[in-house]
Amino acid sequence: MISEPELEGEDGGQDRTRPPVSPEAPREPDASGTVVGDDVPPLPPHRIRWLWALGGAVVASAVWAGGLYAYDRTGPDLRGYRISEDLCLDADLSALSGILGGKRESRHAVEEQRAIDRSFCDITMMPGRPGEAKDDALPTSYSSVTVNYSLHKETDPAPEFDATLTPLALSHVIERKTKRIPELGERAYLMTDSGGYTPELKVLDGRAVFSIGIVSQSVAQGPPGDGQPADPEPTDPAVLEPAMVEDMKALMAAVKE
């Protein structure tokens, strides 16, 4: 009578291919690195691989959580930019002063919030030096230079920067031209209208957004009723552009820690 073949490892849970291990005998690790004994069954290779994968996932989750915690503590990278308490002091504008005239008066404002810090400066420039005018003589024109600086601490302004370069095209606004300025921040543009008036330089650098705009005005001469003076001839944008870029670079450096 032919008996049924014995199934390996199924005789009472004992593996017949491996001799029983005496409780007093030292336990040696097998090829997989697992100590084998009658009370410590070896782990299947696929289970060992699964445990390694689980351990890797736990480590990756811990690293991700640690990075998120560090981000919450430190916030976004502001590249060293800080709030400007007085933008009229930080914006020296010496290059533009050499073209448009000396500074006559200025006013500034600053607002600090959790999401954004904003600073503003408006400076009047006139030809000649203060105190040189005799009697009631006045310059025939002056320029108003407006500087804006915003530091976005929670949201990234980059996606909206290009879309908001120029103001809304109202009926009385002349079409403006846009020129890319290289090697200034991340992106920089100079906007002018078709006649060369009201140039404005806008710069994006990380979370910081800057702008310098110029508006030329005429000064009325004589008693009222003599009519409005003619608009002053605009300064050639080719002359203003390098001065605006130079003053912008100085401003960006001044508001960094």
PDB file of C-alpha atoms in Angstrom:
ATOM      1  CA  MET A   1       0.000   0.000   0.000  1.00  0.00           C
ATOM      2  CA  ILE A   2       1.382   3.298  -1.093  1.00  0.00           C
ATOM      3  CA  SER A   3       1.128   5.940   1.554  1.00  0.00           C
ATOM      4  CA  GLU A   4       0.407   9.592   0.801  1.00  0.00           C
ATOM      5  CA  PRO A   5       3.458  11.779   0.421  1.00  0.00           C
ATOM      6  CA  GLU A   6       4.348  13.732   3.465  1.00  0.00           C
ATOM      7  CA  LEU A   7       3.772  17.480   3.109  1.00  0.00           C
ATOM      8  CA  GLU A   8       6.768  19.501   4.029  1.00  0.00           C
ATOM      9  CA  GLY A   9       6.234  21.647   7.102  1.00  0.00           C
ATOM     10  CA  GLU A  10       2.676  20.442   7.762  1.00  0.00           C
ATOM     11  CA  ASP A  11       3.280  17.657  10.260  1.00  0.00           C
ATOM     12  CA  GLY A  12       2.015  19.293  13.402  1.00  0.00           C
ATOM     13  CA  GLY A  13       3.442  22.605  12.247  1.00  0.00           C
ATOM     14  CA  GLN A  14       6.997  21.120  12.223  1.00  0.00           C
ATOM     15  CA  ASP A  15       9.214  21.466   9.156  1.00  0.00           C
ATOM     16  CA  ARG A  16      10.672  18.021   8.415  1.00  0.00           C
ATOM     17  CA  THR A  17      13.356  19.466   6.174  1.00  0.00           C
ATOM     18  CA  ARG A  18      14.984  21.175   9.163  1.00  0.00           C
ATOM     19  CA  PRO A  19      15.967  19.221  12.278  1.00  0.00           C
ATOM     20  CA  PRO A  20      14.365  20.377  15.489  1.00  0.00           C
ATOM     21  CA  VAL A  21      16.320  22.924  17.412  1.00  0.00           C
ATOM     22  CA  SER A  22      17.086  22.186  20.990  1.00  0.00           C
ATOM     23  CA  PRO A  23      16.036  24.921  23.454  1.00  0.00           C
ATOM     24  CA  GLU A  24      19.593  24.923  24.774  1.00  0.00           C
ATOM     25  CA  ALA A  25      21.175  25.236  21.307  1.00  0.00           C
ATOM     26  CA  PRO A  26      22.202  28.751  20.179  1.00  0.00           C
ATOM     27  CA  ARG A  27      19.971  30.238  17.538  1.00  0.00           C
ATOM     28  CA  GLU A  28      21.693  31.180  14.313  1.00  0.00           C
ATOM     29  CA  PRO A  29      20.299  33.659  11.753  1.00  0.00           C
ATOM     30  CA  ASP A  30      19.255  32.235   8.412  1.00  0.00           C
ATOM     31  CA  ALA A  31      20.044  33.703   4.965  1.00  0.00           C
ATOM     32  CA  SER A  32      17.423  36.455   5.396  1.00  0.00           C
ATOM     33  CA  GLY A  33      18.948  37.628   8.669  1.00  0.00           C
ATOM     34  CA  THR A  34      16.120  36.166  10.827  1.00  0.00           C
ATOM     35  CA  VAL A  35      16.862  34.061  13.905  1.00  0.00           C
ATOM     36  CA  VAL A  36      15.201  30.681  13.400  1.00  0.00           C
ATOM     37  CA  GLY A  37      13.971  28.519  16.207  1.00  0.00           C
ATOM     38  CA  ASP A  38      11.068  26.357  17.156  1.00  0.00           C
ATOM     39  CA  ASP A  39       9.330  29.331  18.804  1.00  0.00           C
ATOM     40  CA  VAL A  40      10.391  32.041  16.279  1.00  0.00           C
ATOM     41  CA  PRO A  41       9.132  31.127  12.783  1.00  0.00           C
ATOM     42  CA  PRO A  42      10.963  32.815   9.886  1.00  0.00           C
ATOM     43  CA  LEU A  43       9.210  35.632   8.019  1.00  0.00           C
ATOM     44  CA  PRO A  44       8.428  35.075   4.343  1.00  0.00           C
ATOM     45  CA  PRO A  45      10.595  37.190   2.011  1.00  0.00           C
ATOM     46  CA  HIS A  46       7.582  39.079   0.615  1.00  0.00           C
ATOM     47  CA  ARG A  47       6.558  40.108   4.117  1.00  0.00           C
ATOM     48  CA  ILE A  48      10.056  41.396   4.856  1.00  0.00           C
ATOM     49  CA  ARG A  49       9.924  43.541   1.716  1.00  0.00           C
ATOM     50  CA  TRP A  50       6.484  44.847   2.724  1.00  0.00           C
ATOM     51  CA  LEU A  51       7.788  45.864   6.154  1.00  0.00           C
ATOM     52  CA  TRP A  52      10.700  47.708   4.528  1.00  0.00           C
ATOM     53  CA  ALA A  53       8.247  49.565   2.272  1.00  0.00           C
ATOM     54  CA  LEU A  54       6.074  50.457   5.238  1.00  0.00           C
ATOM     55  CA  GLY A  55       9.113  51.758   7.124  1.00  0.00           C
ATOM     56  CA  GLY A  56      10.111  53.906   4.129  1.00  0.00           C
ATOM     57  CA  ALA A  57       6.630  55.397   3.917  1.00  0.00           C
ATOM     58  CA  VAL A  58       6.701  56.259   7.615  1.00  0.00           C
ATOM     59  CA  VAL A  59      10.092  57.955   7.243  1.00  0.00           C
ATOM     60  CA  ALA A  60       8.923  59.904   4.169  1.00  0.00           C
ATOM     61  CA  SER A  61       5.810  61.064   6.022  1.00  0.00           C
ATOM     62  CA  ALA A  62       7.914  62.213   8.949  1.00  0.00           C
ATOM     63  CA  VAL A  63      10.239  64.174   6.652  1.00  0.00           C
ATOM     64  CA  TRP A  64       7.267  65.806   4.884  1.00  0.00           C
ATOM     65  CA  ALA A  65       5.631  66.717   8.196  1.00  0.00           C
ATOM     66  CA  GLY A  66       8.900  68.151   9.457  1.00  0.00           C
ATOM     67  CA  GLY A  67       9.276  70.277   6.324  1.00  0.00           C
ATOM     68  CA  LEU A  68       5.697  71.532   6.653  1.00  0.00           C
ATOM     69  CA  TYR A  69       6.283  72.394  10.308  1.00  0.00           C
ATOM     70  CA  ALA A  70       9.442  74.303   9.395  1.00  0.00           C
ATOM     71  CA  TYR A  71       7.532  76.202   6.681  1.00  0.00           C
ATOM     72  CA  ASP A  72       4.795  77.112   9.152  1.00  0.00           C
ATOM     73  CA  ARG A  73       7.388  78.410  11.583  1.00  0.00           C
ATOM     74  CA  THR A  74       9.521  80.400   9.151  1.00  0.00           C
ATOM     75  CA  GLY A  75       6.991  81.395   6.458  1.00  0.00           C
ATOM     76  CA  PRO A  76       7.840  81.958   2.792  1.00  0.00           C
ATOM     77  CA  ASP A  77      11.262  83.062   1.596  1.00  0.00           C
ATOM     78  CA  LEU A  78      11.186  86.878   1.392  1.00  0.00           C
ATOM     79  CA  ARG A  79      14.765  87.028   0.056  1.00  0.00           C
ATOM     80  CA  GLY A  80      15.782  89.451   2.780  1.00  0.00           C
ATOM     81  CA  TYR A  81      13.218  92.132   1.919  1.00  0.00           C
ATOM     82  CA  ARG A  82      11.737  94.055   4.838  1.00  0.00           C
ATOM     83  CA  ILE A  83       9.084  96.670   5.356  1.00  0.00           C
ATOM     84  CA  SER A  84      10.049 100.281   4.561  1.00  0.00           C
ATOM     85  CA  GLU A  85       9.102 102.634   7.363  1.00  0.00           C
ATOM     86  CA  ASP A  86       9.808 105.680   5.175  1.00  0.00           C
ATOM     87  CA  LEU A  87       9.989 104.932   1.468  1.00  0.00           C
ATOM     88  CA  CYS A  88      10.991 108.516   0.691  1.00  0.00           C
ATOM     89  CA  LEU A  89      14.202 107.911   2.627  1.00  0.00           C
ATOM     90  CA  ASP A  90      14.844 104.496   1.100  1.00  0.00           C
ATOM     91  CA  ALA A  91      14.137 105.797  -2.408  1.00  0.00           C
ATOM     92  CA  ASP A  92      17.024 108.210  -2.951  1.00  0.00           C
ATOM     93  CA  LEU A  93      16.197 108.845  -6.645  1.00  0.00           C
ATOM     94  CA  SER A  94      19.469 110.683  -7.197  1.00  0.00           C
ATOM     95  CA  ALA A  95      19.662 109.661 -10.868  1.00  0.00           C
ATOM     96  CA  LEU A  96      16.209 111.085 -11.637  1.00  0.00           C
ATOM     97  CA  SER A  97      16.954 114.233  -9.631  1.00  0.00           C
ATOM     98  CA  GLY A  98      19.824 114.952 -11.989  1.00  0.00           C
ATOM     99  CA  ILE A  99      17.363 115.017 -14.893  1.00  0.00           C
ATOM    100  CA  LEU A 100      14.084 116.303 -13.462  1.00  0.00           C
ATOM    101  CA  GLY A 101      15.412 118.729 -10.855  1.00  0.00           C
ATOM    102  CA  GLY A 102      15.871 118.844  -7.117  1.00  0.00           C
ATOM    103  CA  LYS A 103      13.416 117.477  -4.579  1.00  0.00           C
ATOM    104  CA  ARG A 104      11.036 120.170  -3.317  1.00  0.00           C
ATOM    105  CA  GLU A 105       8.565 118.264  -1.162  1.00  0.00           C
ATOM    106  CA  SER A 106       7.605 114.690  -0.346  1.00  0.00           C
ATOM    107  CA  ARG A 107       5.026 112.667   1.516  1.00  0.00           C
ATOM    108  CA  HIS A 108       5.014 109.028   2.480  1.00  0.00           C
ATOM    109  CA  ALA A 109       2.743 106.378   3.967  1.00  0.00           C
ATOM    110  CA  VAL A 110       3.252 102.853   5.301  1.00  0.00           C
ATOM    111  CA  GLU A 111       0.901 100.058   6.299  1.00  0.00           C
ATOM    112  CA  GLU A 112       1.901  96.731   7.827  1.00  0.00           C
ATOM    113  CA  GLN A 113      -0.518  93.787   7.853  1.00  0.00           C
ATOM    114  CA  ARG A 114      -0.212  90.040   8.338  1.00  0.00           C
ATOM    115  CA  ALA A 115      -0.558  89.249   4.629  1.00  0.00           C
ATOM    116  CA  ILE A 116       1.146  92.259   3.042  1.00  0.00           C
ATOM    117  CA  ASP A 117       3.291  95.282   3.874  1.00  0.00           C
ATOM    118  CA  ARG A 118       2.836  98.393   1.730  1.00  0.00           C
ATOM    119  CA  SER A 119       4.843 101.588   1.440  1.00  0.00           C
ATOM    120  CA  PHE A 120       4.206 104.705  -0.653  1.00  0.00           C
ATOM    121  CA  CYS A 121       6.175 107.841  -1.492  1.00  0.00           C
ATOM    122  CA  ASP A 122       5.390 110.870  -3.650  1.00  0.00           C
ATOM    123  CA  ILE A 123       8.181 113.344  -4.415  1.00  0.00           C
ATOM    124  CA  THR A 124       7.971 116.640  -6.318  1.00  0.00           C
ATOM    125  CA  MET A 125      10.990 117.540  -8.445  1.00  0.00           C
ATOM    126  CA  MET A 126      11.587 120.941 -10.099  1.00  0.00           C
ATOM    127  CA  PRO A 127      14.419 122.378 -12.189  1.00  0.00           C
ATOM    128  CA  GLY A 128      16.869 124.552 -10.287  1.00  0.00           C
ATOM    129  CA  ARG A 129      17.684 124.468  -6.611  1.00  0.00           C
ATOM    130  CA  PRO A 130      15.344 125.463  -3.781  1.00  0.00           C
ATOM    131  CA  GLY A 131      15.710 129.148  -2.898  1.00  0.00           C
ATOM    132  CA  GLU A 132      16.988 130.202  -6.329  1.00  0.00           C
ATOM    133  CA  ALA A 133      13.626 131.613  -7.524  1.00  0.00           C
ATOM    134  CA  LYS A 134      13.416 135.400  -7.364  1.00  0.00           C
ATOM    135  CA  ASP A 135      10.290 137.294  -6.371  1.00  0.00           C
ATOM    136  CA  ASP A 136       7.277 135.362  -7.622  1.00  0.00           C
ATOM    137  CA  ALA A 137       9.051 133.613 -10.493  1.00  0.00           C
ATOM    138  CA  LEU A 138       8.220 129.932 -10.708  1.00  0.00           C
ATOM    139  CA  PRO A 139       9.496 127.067 -12.827  1.00  0.00           C
ATOM    140  CA  THR A 140       7.396 126.445 -15.902  1.00  0.00           C
ATOM    141  CA  SER A 141       7.049 122.738 -15.116  1.00  0.00           C
ATOM    142  CA  TYR A 142       7.637 120.140 -12.443  1.00  0.00           C
ATOM    143  CA  SER A 143       7.481 116.385 -12.117  1.00  0.00           C
ATOM    144  CA  SER A 144       5.720 114.192  -9.611  1.00  0.00           C
ATOM    145  CA  VAL A 145       7.571 110.928  -8.940  1.00  0.00           C
ATOM    146  CA  THR A 146       5.520 108.212  -7.258  1.00  0.00           C
ATOM    147  CA  VAL A 147       7.162 105.165  -5.675  1.00  0.00           C
ATOM    148  CA  ASN A 148       5.287 102.080  -4.468  1.00  0.00           C
ATOM    149  CA  TYR A 149       6.595  98.996  -2.705  1.00  0.00           C
ATOM    150  CA  SER A 150       4.594  95.984  -1.514  1.00  0.00           C
ATOM    151  CA  LEU A 151       5.853  92.844   0.224  1.00  0.00           C
ATOM    152  CA  HIS A 152       3.488  89.863  -0.053  1.00  0.00           C
ATOM    153  CA  LYS A 153       3.968  87.602   2.967  1.00  0.00           C
ATOM    154  CA  GLU A 154       1.264  84.976   2.364  1.00  0.00           C
ATOM    155  CA  THR A 155       0.447  84.830  -1.357  1.00  0.00           C
ATOM    156  CA  ASP A 156       2.713  84.812  -4.401  1.00  0.00           C
ATOM    157  CA  PRO A 157       2.171  87.947  -6.559  1.00  0.00           C
ATOM    158  CA  ALA A 158       3.867  86.422  -9.631  1.00  0.00           C
ATOM    159  CA  PRO A 159       0.738  84.961 -11.335  1.00  0.00           C
ATOM    160  CA  GLU A 160      -0.996  88.374 -11.297  1.00  0.00           C
ATOM    161  CA  PHE A 161       2.012  90.606 -11.957  1.00  0.00           C
ATOM    162  CA  ASP A 162       1.936  90.593 -15.761  1.00  0.00           C
ATOM    163  CA  ALA A 163      -1.854  90.812 -15.860  1.00  0.00           C
ATOM    164  CA  THR A 164      -1.921  94.027 -13.798  1.00  0.00           C
ATOM    165  CA  LEU A 165       0.955  95.942 -15.397  1.00  0.00           C
ATOM    166  CA  THR A 166      -1.222  98.627 -16.948  1.00  0.00           C
ATOM    167  CA  PRO A 167      -4.390 100.288 -15.567  1.00  0.00           C
ATOM    168  CA  LEU A 168      -7.811  99.502 -16.951  1.00  0.00           C
ATOM    169  CA  ALA A 169      -8.210 100.966 -20.441  1.00  0.00           C
ATOM    170  CA  LEU A 170     -10.737 103.713 -19.785  1.00  0.00           C
ATOM    171  CA  SER A 171     -11.830 105.907 -22.664  1.00  0.00           C
ATOM    172  CA  HIS A 172      -9.596 108.821 -21.689  1.00  0.00           C
ATOM    173  CA  VAL A 173      -6.461 106.746 -21.169  1.00  0.00           C
ATOM    174  CA  ILE A 174      -3.982 106.695 -24.036  1.00  0.00           C
ATOM    175  CA  GLU A 175      -2.770 103.292 -25.107  1.00  0.00           C
ATOM    176  CA  ARG A 176       0.427 102.367 -23.305  1.00  0.00           C
ATOM    177  CA  LYS A 177       3.498 100.586 -24.615  1.00  0.00           C
ATOM    178  CA  THR A 178       5.269  97.899 -22.612  1.00  0.00           C
ATOM    179  CA  LYS A 179       8.995  97.165 -22.803  1.00  0.00           C
ATOM    180  CA  ARG A 180      10.777  94.326 -21.023  1.00  0.00           C
ATOM    181  CA  ILE A 181      13.795  95.446 -18.975  1.00  0.00           C
ATOM    182  CA  PRO A 182      16.415  92.679 -18.611  1.00  0.00           C
ATOM    183  CA  GLU A 183      18.522  91.842 -15.561  1.00  0.00           C
ATOM    184  CA  LEU A 184      16.300  93.629 -13.058  1.00  0.00           C
ATOM    185  CA  GLY A 185      14.618  91.436 -10.452  1.00  0.00           C
ATOM    186  CA  GLU A 186      12.731  88.423 -11.780  1.00  0.00           C
ATOM    187  CA  ARG A 187      10.722  90.467 -14.279  1.00  0.00           C
ATOM    188  CA  ALA A 188      10.687  94.179 -15.011  1.00  0.00           C
ATOM    189  CA  TYR A 189       8.758  96.323 -17.493  1.00  0.00           C
ATOM    190  CA  LEU A 190       8.795  99.972 -18.526  1.00  0.00           C
ATOM    191  CA  MET A 191       5.410 101.334 -19.607  1.00  0.00           C
ATOM    192  CA  THR A 192       4.934 104.572 -21.561  1.00  0.00           C
ATOM    193  CA  ASP A 193       2.068 106.037 -23.548  1.00  0.00           C
ATOM    194  CA  SER A 194       2.274 106.777 -27.254  1.00  0.00           C
ATOM    195  CA  GLY A 195       3.564 110.331 -26.619  1.00  0.00           C
ATOM    196  CA  GLY A 196       6.240 109.316 -24.140  1.00  0.00           C
ATOM    197  CA  TYR A 197       4.383 110.717 -21.124  1.00  0.00           C
ATOM    198  CA  THR A 198       3.947 109.108 -17.707  1.00  0.00           C
ATOM    199  CA  PRO A 199       6.662 106.446 -17.827  1.00  0.00           C
ATOM    200  CA  GLU A 200       6.379 103.781 -15.140  1.00  0.00           C
ATOM    201  CA  LEU A 201       8.852 101.062 -14.211  1.00  0.00           C
ATOM    202  CA  LYS A 202       7.477  97.963 -12.461  1.00  0.00           C
ATOM    203  CA  VAL A 203       9.582  95.160 -10.983  1.00  0.00           C
ATOM    204  CA  LEU A 204       8.769  91.756  -9.505  1.00  0.00           C
ATOM    205  CA  ASP A 205      11.401  90.063  -7.334  1.00  0.00           C
ATOM    206  CA  GLY A 206      10.092  87.083  -5.378  1.00  0.00           C
ATOM    207  CA  ARG A 207       7.417  88.332  -2.989  1.00  0.00           C
ATOM    208  CA  ALA A 208       8.362  92.014  -3.501  1.00  0.00           C
ATOM    209  CA  VAL A 209       6.757  94.331  -6.085  1.00  0.00           C
ATOM    210  CA  PHE A 210       8.145  97.796  -6.866  1.00  0.00           C
ATOM    211  CA  SER A 211       7.108 100.668  -9.119  1.00  0.00           C
ATOM    212  CA  ILE A 212       8.440 104.115  -9.989  1.00  0.00           C
ATOM    213  CA  GLY A 213       6.166 106.382 -12.036  1.00  0.00           C
ATOM    214  CA  ILE A 214       6.694 109.912 -13.375  1.00  0.00           C
ATOM    215  CA  VAL A 215       4.042 112.471 -14.293  1.00  0.00           C
ATOM    216  CA  SER A 216       5.117 115.849 -15.731  1.00  0.00           C
ATOM    217  CA  GLN A 217       2.973 118.898 -15.005  1.00  0.00           C
ATOM    218  CA  SER A 218       3.007 122.529 -16.111  1.00  0.00           C
ATOM    219  CA  VAL A 219       2.859 125.527 -13.790  1.00  0.00           C
ATOM    220  CA  ALA A 220       0.367 128.314 -14.556  1.00  0.00           C
ATOM    221  CA  GLN A 221       1.974 131.730 -14.999  1.00  0.00           C
ATOM    222  CA  GLY A 222       0.267 135.096 -14.646  1.00  0.00           C
ATOM    223  CA  PRO A 223      -3.126 136.002 -13.183  1.00  0.00           C
ATOM    224  CA  PRO A 224      -6.118 133.674 -13.409  1.00  0.00           C
ATOM    225  CA  GLY A 225      -8.083 133.839 -16.646  1.00  0.00           C
ATOM    226  CA  ASP A 226      -5.075 133.940 -18.932  1.00  0.00           C
ATOM    227  CA  GLY A 227      -5.804 130.389 -20.041  1.00  0.00           C
ATOM    228  CA  GLN A 228      -4.215 127.087 -19.237  1.00  0.00           C
ATOM    229  CA  PRO A 229      -0.529 126.667 -19.991  1.00  0.00           C
ATOM    230  CA  ALA A 230       0.573 124.279 -22.655  1.00  0.00           C
ATOM    231  CA  ASP A 231       1.600 120.823 -21.549  1.00  0.00           C
ATOM    232  CA  PRO A 232       5.339 120.566 -21.035  1.00  0.00           C
ATOM    233  CA  GLU A 233       7.388 118.563 -23.458  1.00  0.00           C
ATOM    234  CA  PRO A 234       7.985 115.111 -22.010  1.00  0.00           C
ATOM    235  CA  THR A 235      11.498 114.070 -21.175  1.00  0.00           C
ATOM    236  CA  ASP A 236      12.812 111.576 -23.686  1.00  0.00           C
ATOM    237  CA  PRO A 237      12.099 108.060 -22.341  1.00  0.00           C
ATOM    238  CA  ALA A 238      15.500 106.998 -23.666  1.00  0.00           C
ATOM    239  CA  VAL A 239      17.021 109.447 -21.175  1.00  0.00           C
ATOM    240  CA  LEU A 240      14.728 108.542 -18.287  1.00  0.00           C
ATOM    241  CA  GLU A 241      14.992 104.764 -18.650  1.00  0.00           C
ATOM    242  CA  PRO A 242      18.593 104.286 -17.418  1.00  0.00           C
ATOM    243  CA  ALA A 243      17.981 106.737 -14.555  1.00  0.00           C
ATOM    244  CA  MET A 244      14.831 104.888 -13.473  1.00  0.00           C
ATOM    245  CA  VAL A 245      16.620 101.537 -13.617  1.00  0.00           C
ATOM    246  CA  GLU A 246      19.537 102.895 -11.584  1.00  0.00           C
ATOM    247  CA  ASP A 247      17.248 104.350  -8.921  1.00  0.00           C
ATOM    248  CA  MET A 248      15.200 101.151  -8.837  1.00  0.00           C
ATOM    249  CA  LYS A 249      18.270  99.005  -8.182  1.00  0.00           C
ATOM    250  CA  ALA A 250      19.296 101.326  -5.352  1.00  0.00           C
ATOM    251  CA  LEU A 251      15.804 101.147  -3.833  1.00  0.00           C
ATOM    252  CA  MET A 252      15.698  97.343  -3.976  1.00  0.00           C
ATOM    253  CA  ALA A 253      19.044  97.163  -2.202  1.00  0.00           C
ATOM    254  CA  ALA A 254      17.961  99.714   0.432  1.00  0.00           C
ATOM    255  CA  VAL A 255      14.942  97.683   1.629  1.00  0.00           C
ATOM    256  CA  LYS A 256      16.918  94.472   2.096  1.00  0.00           C
ATOM    257  CA  GLU A 257      18.173  93.463   5.516  1.00  0.00           C
TER     258      GLU A 257
END
